[in-house]
Structures are given as structure tokens and as C-alpha cells.
mmCIF file of C-alpha atoms and ligand atoms in Angstrom:
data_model
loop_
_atom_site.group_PDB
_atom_site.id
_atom_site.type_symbol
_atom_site.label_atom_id
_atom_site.label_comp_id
_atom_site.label_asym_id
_atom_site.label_seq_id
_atom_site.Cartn_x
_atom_site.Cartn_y
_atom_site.Cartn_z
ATOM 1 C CA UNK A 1 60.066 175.090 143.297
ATOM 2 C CA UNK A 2 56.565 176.441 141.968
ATOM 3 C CA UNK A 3 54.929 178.068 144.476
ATOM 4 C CA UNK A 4 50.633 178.206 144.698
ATOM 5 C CA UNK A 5 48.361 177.861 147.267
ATOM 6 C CA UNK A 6 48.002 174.397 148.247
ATOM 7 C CA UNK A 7 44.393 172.632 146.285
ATOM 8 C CA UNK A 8 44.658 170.252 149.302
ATOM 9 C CA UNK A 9 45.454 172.255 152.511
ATOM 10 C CA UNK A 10 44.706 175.937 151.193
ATOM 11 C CA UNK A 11 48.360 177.068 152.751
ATOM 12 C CA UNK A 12 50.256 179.193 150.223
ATOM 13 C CA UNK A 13 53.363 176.513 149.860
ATOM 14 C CA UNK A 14 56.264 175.528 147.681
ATOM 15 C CA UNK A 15 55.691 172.512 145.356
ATOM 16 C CA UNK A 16 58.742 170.399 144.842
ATOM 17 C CA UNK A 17 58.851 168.384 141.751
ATOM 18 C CA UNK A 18 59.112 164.673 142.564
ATOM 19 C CA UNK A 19 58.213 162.902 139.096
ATOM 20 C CA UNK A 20 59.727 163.141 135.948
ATOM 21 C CA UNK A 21 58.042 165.497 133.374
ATOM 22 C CA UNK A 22 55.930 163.860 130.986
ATOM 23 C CA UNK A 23 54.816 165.783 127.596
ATOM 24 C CA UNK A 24 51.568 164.857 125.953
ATOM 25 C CA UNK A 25 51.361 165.784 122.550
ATOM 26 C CA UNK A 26 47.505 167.306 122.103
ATOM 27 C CA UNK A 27 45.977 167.770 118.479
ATOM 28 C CA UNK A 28 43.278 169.919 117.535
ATOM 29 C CA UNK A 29 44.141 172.784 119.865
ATOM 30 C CA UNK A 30 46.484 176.149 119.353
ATOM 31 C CA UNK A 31 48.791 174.779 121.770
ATOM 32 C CA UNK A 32 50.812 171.622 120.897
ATOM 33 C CA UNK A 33 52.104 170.060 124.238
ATOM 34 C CA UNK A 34 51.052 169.614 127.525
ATOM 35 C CA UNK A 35 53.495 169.351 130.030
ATOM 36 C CA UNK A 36 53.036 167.344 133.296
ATOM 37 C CA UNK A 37 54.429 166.438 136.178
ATOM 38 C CA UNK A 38 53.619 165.427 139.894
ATOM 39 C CA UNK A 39 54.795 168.112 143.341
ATOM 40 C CA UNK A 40 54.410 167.671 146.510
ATOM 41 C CA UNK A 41 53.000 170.383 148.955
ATOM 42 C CA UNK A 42 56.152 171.704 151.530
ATOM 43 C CA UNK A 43 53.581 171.934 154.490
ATOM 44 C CA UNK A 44 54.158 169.476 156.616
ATOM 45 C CA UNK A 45 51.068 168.883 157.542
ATOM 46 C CA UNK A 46 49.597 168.121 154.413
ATOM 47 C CA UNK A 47 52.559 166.919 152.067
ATOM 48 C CA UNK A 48 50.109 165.374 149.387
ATOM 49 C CA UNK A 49 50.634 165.340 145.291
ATOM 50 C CA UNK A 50 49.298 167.629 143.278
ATOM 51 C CA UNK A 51 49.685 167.645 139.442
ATOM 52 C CA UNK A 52 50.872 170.793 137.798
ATOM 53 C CA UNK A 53 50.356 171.049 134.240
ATOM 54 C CA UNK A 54 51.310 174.013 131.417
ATOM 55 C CA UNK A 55 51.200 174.104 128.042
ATOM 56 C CA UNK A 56 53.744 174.929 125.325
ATOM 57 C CA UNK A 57 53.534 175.172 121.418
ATOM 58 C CA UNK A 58 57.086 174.148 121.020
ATOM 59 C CA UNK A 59 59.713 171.652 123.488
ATOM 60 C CA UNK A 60 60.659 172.045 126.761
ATOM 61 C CA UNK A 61 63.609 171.538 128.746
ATOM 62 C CA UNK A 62 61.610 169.164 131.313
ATOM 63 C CA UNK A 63 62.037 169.455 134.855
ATOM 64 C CA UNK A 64 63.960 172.855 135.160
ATOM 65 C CA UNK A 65 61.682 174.922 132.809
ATOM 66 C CA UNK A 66 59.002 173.292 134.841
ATOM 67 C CA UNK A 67 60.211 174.019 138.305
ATOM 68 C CA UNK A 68 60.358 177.994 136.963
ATOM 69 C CA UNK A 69 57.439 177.761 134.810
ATOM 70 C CA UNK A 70 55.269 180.678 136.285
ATOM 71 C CA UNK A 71 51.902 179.621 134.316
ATOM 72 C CA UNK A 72 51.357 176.305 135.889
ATOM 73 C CA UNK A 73 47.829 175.370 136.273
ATOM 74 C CA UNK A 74 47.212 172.957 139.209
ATOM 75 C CA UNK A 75 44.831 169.598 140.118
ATOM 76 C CA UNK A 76 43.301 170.241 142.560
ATOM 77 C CA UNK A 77 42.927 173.572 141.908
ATOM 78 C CA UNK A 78 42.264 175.758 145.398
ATOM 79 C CA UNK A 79 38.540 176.335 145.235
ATOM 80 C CA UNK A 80 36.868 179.123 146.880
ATOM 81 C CA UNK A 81 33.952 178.617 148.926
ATOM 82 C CA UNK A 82 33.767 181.072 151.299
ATOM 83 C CA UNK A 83 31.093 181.340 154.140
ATOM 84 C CA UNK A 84 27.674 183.393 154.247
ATOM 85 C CA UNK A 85 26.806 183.183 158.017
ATOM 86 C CA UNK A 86 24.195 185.534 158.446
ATOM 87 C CA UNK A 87 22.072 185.259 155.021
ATOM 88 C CA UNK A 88 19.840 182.694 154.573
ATOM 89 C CA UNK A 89 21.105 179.204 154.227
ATOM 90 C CA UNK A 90 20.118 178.253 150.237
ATOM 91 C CA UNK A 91 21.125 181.900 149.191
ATOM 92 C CA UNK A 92 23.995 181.814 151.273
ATOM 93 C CA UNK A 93 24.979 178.008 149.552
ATOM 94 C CA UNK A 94 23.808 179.561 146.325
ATOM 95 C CA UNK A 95 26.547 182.438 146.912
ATOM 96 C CA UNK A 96 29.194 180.350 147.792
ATOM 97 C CA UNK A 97 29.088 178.079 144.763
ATOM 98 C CA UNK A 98 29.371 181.129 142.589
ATOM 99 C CA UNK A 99 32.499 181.887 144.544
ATOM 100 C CA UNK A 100 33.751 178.067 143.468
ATOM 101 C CA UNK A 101 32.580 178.736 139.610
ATOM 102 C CA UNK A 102 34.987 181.748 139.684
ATOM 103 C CA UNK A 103 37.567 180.212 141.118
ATOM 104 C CA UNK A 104 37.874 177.383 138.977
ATOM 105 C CA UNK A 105 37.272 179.676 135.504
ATOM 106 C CA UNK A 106 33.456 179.052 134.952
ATOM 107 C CA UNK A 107 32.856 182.157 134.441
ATOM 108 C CA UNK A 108 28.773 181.546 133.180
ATOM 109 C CA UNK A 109 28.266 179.304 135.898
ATOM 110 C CA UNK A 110 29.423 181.882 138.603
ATOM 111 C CA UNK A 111 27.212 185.005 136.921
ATOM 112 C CA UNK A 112 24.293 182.370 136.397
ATOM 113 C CA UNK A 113 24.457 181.578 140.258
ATOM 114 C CA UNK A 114 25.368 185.238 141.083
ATOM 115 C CA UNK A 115 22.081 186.478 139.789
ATOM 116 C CA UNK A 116 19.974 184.044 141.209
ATOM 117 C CA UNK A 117 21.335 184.818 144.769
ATOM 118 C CA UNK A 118 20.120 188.220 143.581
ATOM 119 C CA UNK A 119 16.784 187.401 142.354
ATOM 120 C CA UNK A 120 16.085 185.029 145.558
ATOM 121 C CA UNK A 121 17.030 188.092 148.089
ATOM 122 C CA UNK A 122 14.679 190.040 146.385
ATOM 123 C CA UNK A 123 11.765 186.905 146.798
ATOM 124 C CA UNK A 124 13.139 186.226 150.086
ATOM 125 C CA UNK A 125 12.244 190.103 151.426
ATOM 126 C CA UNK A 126 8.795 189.805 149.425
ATOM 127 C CA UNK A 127 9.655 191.399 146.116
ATOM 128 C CA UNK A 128 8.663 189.082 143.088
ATOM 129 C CA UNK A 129 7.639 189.471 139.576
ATOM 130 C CA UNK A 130 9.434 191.690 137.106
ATOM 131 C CA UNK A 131 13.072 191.496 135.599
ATOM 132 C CA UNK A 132 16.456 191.675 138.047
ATOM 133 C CA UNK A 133 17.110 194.843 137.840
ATOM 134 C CA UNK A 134 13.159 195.992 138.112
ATOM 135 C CA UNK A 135 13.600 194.024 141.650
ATOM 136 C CA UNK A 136 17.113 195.620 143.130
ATOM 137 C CA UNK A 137 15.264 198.808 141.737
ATOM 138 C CA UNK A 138 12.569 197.867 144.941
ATOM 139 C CA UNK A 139 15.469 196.845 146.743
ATOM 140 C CA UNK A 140 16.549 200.571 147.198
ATOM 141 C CA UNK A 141 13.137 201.959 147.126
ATOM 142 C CA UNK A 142 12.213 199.334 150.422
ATOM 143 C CA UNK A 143 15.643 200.896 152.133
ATOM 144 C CA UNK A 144 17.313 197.305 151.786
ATOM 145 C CA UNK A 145 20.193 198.346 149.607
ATOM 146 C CA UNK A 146 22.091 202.393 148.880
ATOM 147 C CA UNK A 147 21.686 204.723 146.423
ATOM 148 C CA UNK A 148 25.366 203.674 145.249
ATOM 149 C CA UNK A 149 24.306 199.757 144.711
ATOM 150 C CA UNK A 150 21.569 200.360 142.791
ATOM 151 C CA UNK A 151 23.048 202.756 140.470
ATOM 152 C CA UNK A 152 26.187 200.147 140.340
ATOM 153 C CA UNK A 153 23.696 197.500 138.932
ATOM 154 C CA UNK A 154 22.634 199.840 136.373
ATOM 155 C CA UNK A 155 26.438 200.824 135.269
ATOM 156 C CA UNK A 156 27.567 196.815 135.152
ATOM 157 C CA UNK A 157 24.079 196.209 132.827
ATOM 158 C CA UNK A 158 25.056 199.077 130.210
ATOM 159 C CA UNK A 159 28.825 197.470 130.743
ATOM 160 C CA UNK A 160 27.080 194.774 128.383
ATOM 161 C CA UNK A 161 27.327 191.638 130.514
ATOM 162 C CA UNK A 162 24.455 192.759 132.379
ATOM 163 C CA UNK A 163 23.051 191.900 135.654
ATOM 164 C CA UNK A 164 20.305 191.181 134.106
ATOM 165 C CA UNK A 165 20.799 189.535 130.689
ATOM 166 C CA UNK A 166 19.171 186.190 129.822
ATOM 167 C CA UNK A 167 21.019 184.575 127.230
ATOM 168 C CA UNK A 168 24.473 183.989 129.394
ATOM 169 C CA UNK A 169 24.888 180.794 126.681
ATOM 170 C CA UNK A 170 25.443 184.068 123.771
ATOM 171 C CA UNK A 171 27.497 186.765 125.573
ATOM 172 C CA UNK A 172 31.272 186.742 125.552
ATOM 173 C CA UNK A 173 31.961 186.771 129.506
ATOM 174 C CA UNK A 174 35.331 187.874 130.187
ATOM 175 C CA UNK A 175 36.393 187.070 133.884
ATOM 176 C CA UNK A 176 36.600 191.380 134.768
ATOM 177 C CA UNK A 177 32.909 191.465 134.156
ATOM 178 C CA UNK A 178 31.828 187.619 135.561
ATOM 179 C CA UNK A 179 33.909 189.270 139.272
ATOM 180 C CA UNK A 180 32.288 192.345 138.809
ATOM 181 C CA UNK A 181 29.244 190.887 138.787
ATOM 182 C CA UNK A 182 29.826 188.192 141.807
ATOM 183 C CA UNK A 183 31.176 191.092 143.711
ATOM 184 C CA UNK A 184 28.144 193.202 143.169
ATOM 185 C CA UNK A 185 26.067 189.775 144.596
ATOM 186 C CA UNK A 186 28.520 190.244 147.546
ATOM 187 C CA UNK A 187 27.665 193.842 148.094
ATOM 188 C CA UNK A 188 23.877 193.080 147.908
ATOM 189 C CA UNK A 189 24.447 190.266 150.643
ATOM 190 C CA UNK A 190 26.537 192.344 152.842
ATOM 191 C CA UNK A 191 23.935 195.455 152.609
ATOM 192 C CA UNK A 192 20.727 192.784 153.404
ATOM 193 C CA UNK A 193 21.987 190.473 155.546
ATOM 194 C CA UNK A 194 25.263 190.555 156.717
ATOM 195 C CA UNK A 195 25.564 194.912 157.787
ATOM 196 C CA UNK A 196 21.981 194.847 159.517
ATOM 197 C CA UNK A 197 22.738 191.272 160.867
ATOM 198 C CA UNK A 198 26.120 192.874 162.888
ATOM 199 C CA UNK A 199 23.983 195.933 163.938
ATOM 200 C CA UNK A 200 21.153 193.480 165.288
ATOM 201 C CA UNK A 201 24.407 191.726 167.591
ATOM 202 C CA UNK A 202 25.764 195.183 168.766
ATOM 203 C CA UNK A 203 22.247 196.437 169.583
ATOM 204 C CA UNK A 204 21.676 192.845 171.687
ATOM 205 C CA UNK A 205 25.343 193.295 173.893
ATOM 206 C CA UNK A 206 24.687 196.800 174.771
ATOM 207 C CA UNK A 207 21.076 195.664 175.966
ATOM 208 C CA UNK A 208 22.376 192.613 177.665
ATOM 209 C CA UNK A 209 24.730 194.964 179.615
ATOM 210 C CA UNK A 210 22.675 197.528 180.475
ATOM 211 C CA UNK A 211 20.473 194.699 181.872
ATOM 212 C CA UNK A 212 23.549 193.579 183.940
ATOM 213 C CA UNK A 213 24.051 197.292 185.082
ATOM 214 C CA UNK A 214 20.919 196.936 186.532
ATOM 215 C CA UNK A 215 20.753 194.211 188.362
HETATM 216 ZN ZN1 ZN B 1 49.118 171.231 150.917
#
């Protein structure tokens, strides 16, 4: 059994083979074969297919080697779209897409989407015009993000997949520096929105019970 987390339920689960495994010979690629075979999800609750598939450049012994096989890539693949409650609804949609590009290997797509969360925090607290990092740069002078963030921008732009780099279609992007960089989005939310947003709630109990005290 191949274990993964589930495309369908999002449970970590054991896949048991139920088809046969079918090879596909491919041409024009480095690898030769692509394996493939059908598994069903051991939660209960969910117990749909999913397809696994891996690739080899020589045969395969079928359905053992693909029960152990540890490189198994899987349809549907479990996409990440986590939740931005307390930023603004596009920018928090905007974030969680780039989430979903990472998770599913687009690696342009989620640094594309990264930076323009980035660029539309900036709008959305009334700094526009200039470049990306020009704007986080007014981020930390308006007290909206640390000392530590803004310097972190400028470390991940000399890194070479910048921050703030226009021609994403030319740059190798490796996935270390596309997480980096959807991480650092992450950081800017949680400093904005998210930290102040948590202080706002604590600050509104404590009043709410001292205005119970009172009464
Ligand atoms: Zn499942």
C-alpha cells in the first residue's frame, strides 16, 4: 500500500491497488514508461479512486514495484488552499491560489500571484506607484511590516529570483526560492492583517468585560 494524503478527502491514508498496472510507453521525453494504475483511499468515509502514476526508463515488475514505489505522483493531487480570514477578501483569494500553484508544482504561477498579493496590500493601505520592493520599503517606513521583513525582501531579491523581478517567463524558478517567496507573502499578510486583526479581538473581549464588570 502507497500511502499520500488523500486528493479527495485530504486524510493522510493508505491507497490499495485495485487495477492492474498498465505501462504507457511515452516518446520524446528522458523517461520511457509511464506506469499506471487505479487505488482506492482506506478512509472509510471517502473510499474513492485515485490514479497513481510514476515513471521509469526501463520495465517494471507491475503491481508489487508499484505498491512500494515511493515516487508516485497522484490524480487528484491534494491541493492547498488554505484560508485568509482576516485580510481582505480578493487578496486573501489571491493568496490562497498561490498556495494551490505551489502545491500542484507551478512554481511561476504561485510567485506571479505571490507578488501581486504583495503589490495589492501595499495599494490596499494607500501606497501606489513605484516597483515592489520600493512599496514594502513604505510598508516598514508606515509601521505596517518589521525591520526583519523588509530586510528579508531585500535578501530573497539579491537571492536572484527576486521579489521583485519582471520577467518570471526568463528566470529558472526552483521550488526553494518560488516557497520562499510565497512564505514571505505569508509573513507580509500575517504582519498587516492577520497579527493586528487578533490584537483588535483581544482589545474588544477585555472591553466587553470590563463593561460587564460594570454593570
Ligand atoms: Zn480519501
Amino acid at each position: 500500500m502507497a500511502t499520500t494524503i488523500c486528493g479527495w478527502c485530504g486524510v493522510t491514508t493508505h491507497m490499495a491497488i485495485v487495477t492492474d498496472v498498465i505501462d504507457v510507453p511515452r516518446q520524446g521525453s528522458s523517461y520511457t514508461y509511464v506506469y499506471m494504475a487505479a487505488f482506492r483511499c482506506s478512509n472509510e468515509r471517502c473510499a474513492r479512486l485515485s490514479v497513481g502514476r510514476t515513471y521509469r526508463d526501463k520495465p517494471y515488475g507491475m503491481t508489487k514495484e508499484m505498491r512500494e514505489d515511493k515516487n508516485i505522483q497522484w490524480e487528484p493531487a491534494q491541493i492547498r488552499r488554505p484560508d485568509f480570514p482576516d485580510v481582505p477578501p480578493q487578496i486573501g483569494a489571491t493568496a490562497s491560489e498561490a498556495h494551490a500553484c505551489l502545491s500542484i508544482g507551478a512554481h511561476r504561477g504561485a510567485v506571479a500571484l505571490a507578488r501581486a498579493v504583495v503589490e495589492a496590500t501595499a495599494k490596499h493601505n494607500g501606497i501606489t506607484g513605484g516597483n515592489i520592493v520600493g512599496k514594502i520599503d513604505r510598508m516598514h517606513q508606515d509601521g505596517l511590516i518589521r525591520e526583519i521583513t523588509r530586510e528579508v525582501a531585500h535578501e530573497i531579491r539579491h537571492g536572484g529570483n527576486e521579489v521583485a523581478h519582471g520577467d518570471l517567463a526568463d528566470e529558472p524558478m526552483p521550488p526553494e526560492d518560488a516557497e520562499a517567496i510565497v512564505e514571505f507573502m505569508d509573513a507580509i499578510l500575517q504582519e498587516v492583517f492577520q497579527g493586528p486583526a487578533r490584537m483588535r479581538d483581544l482589545q474588544q473581549r477585555r472591553l466587553e468585560r470590563k463593561q460587564r464588570n460594570a454593570e
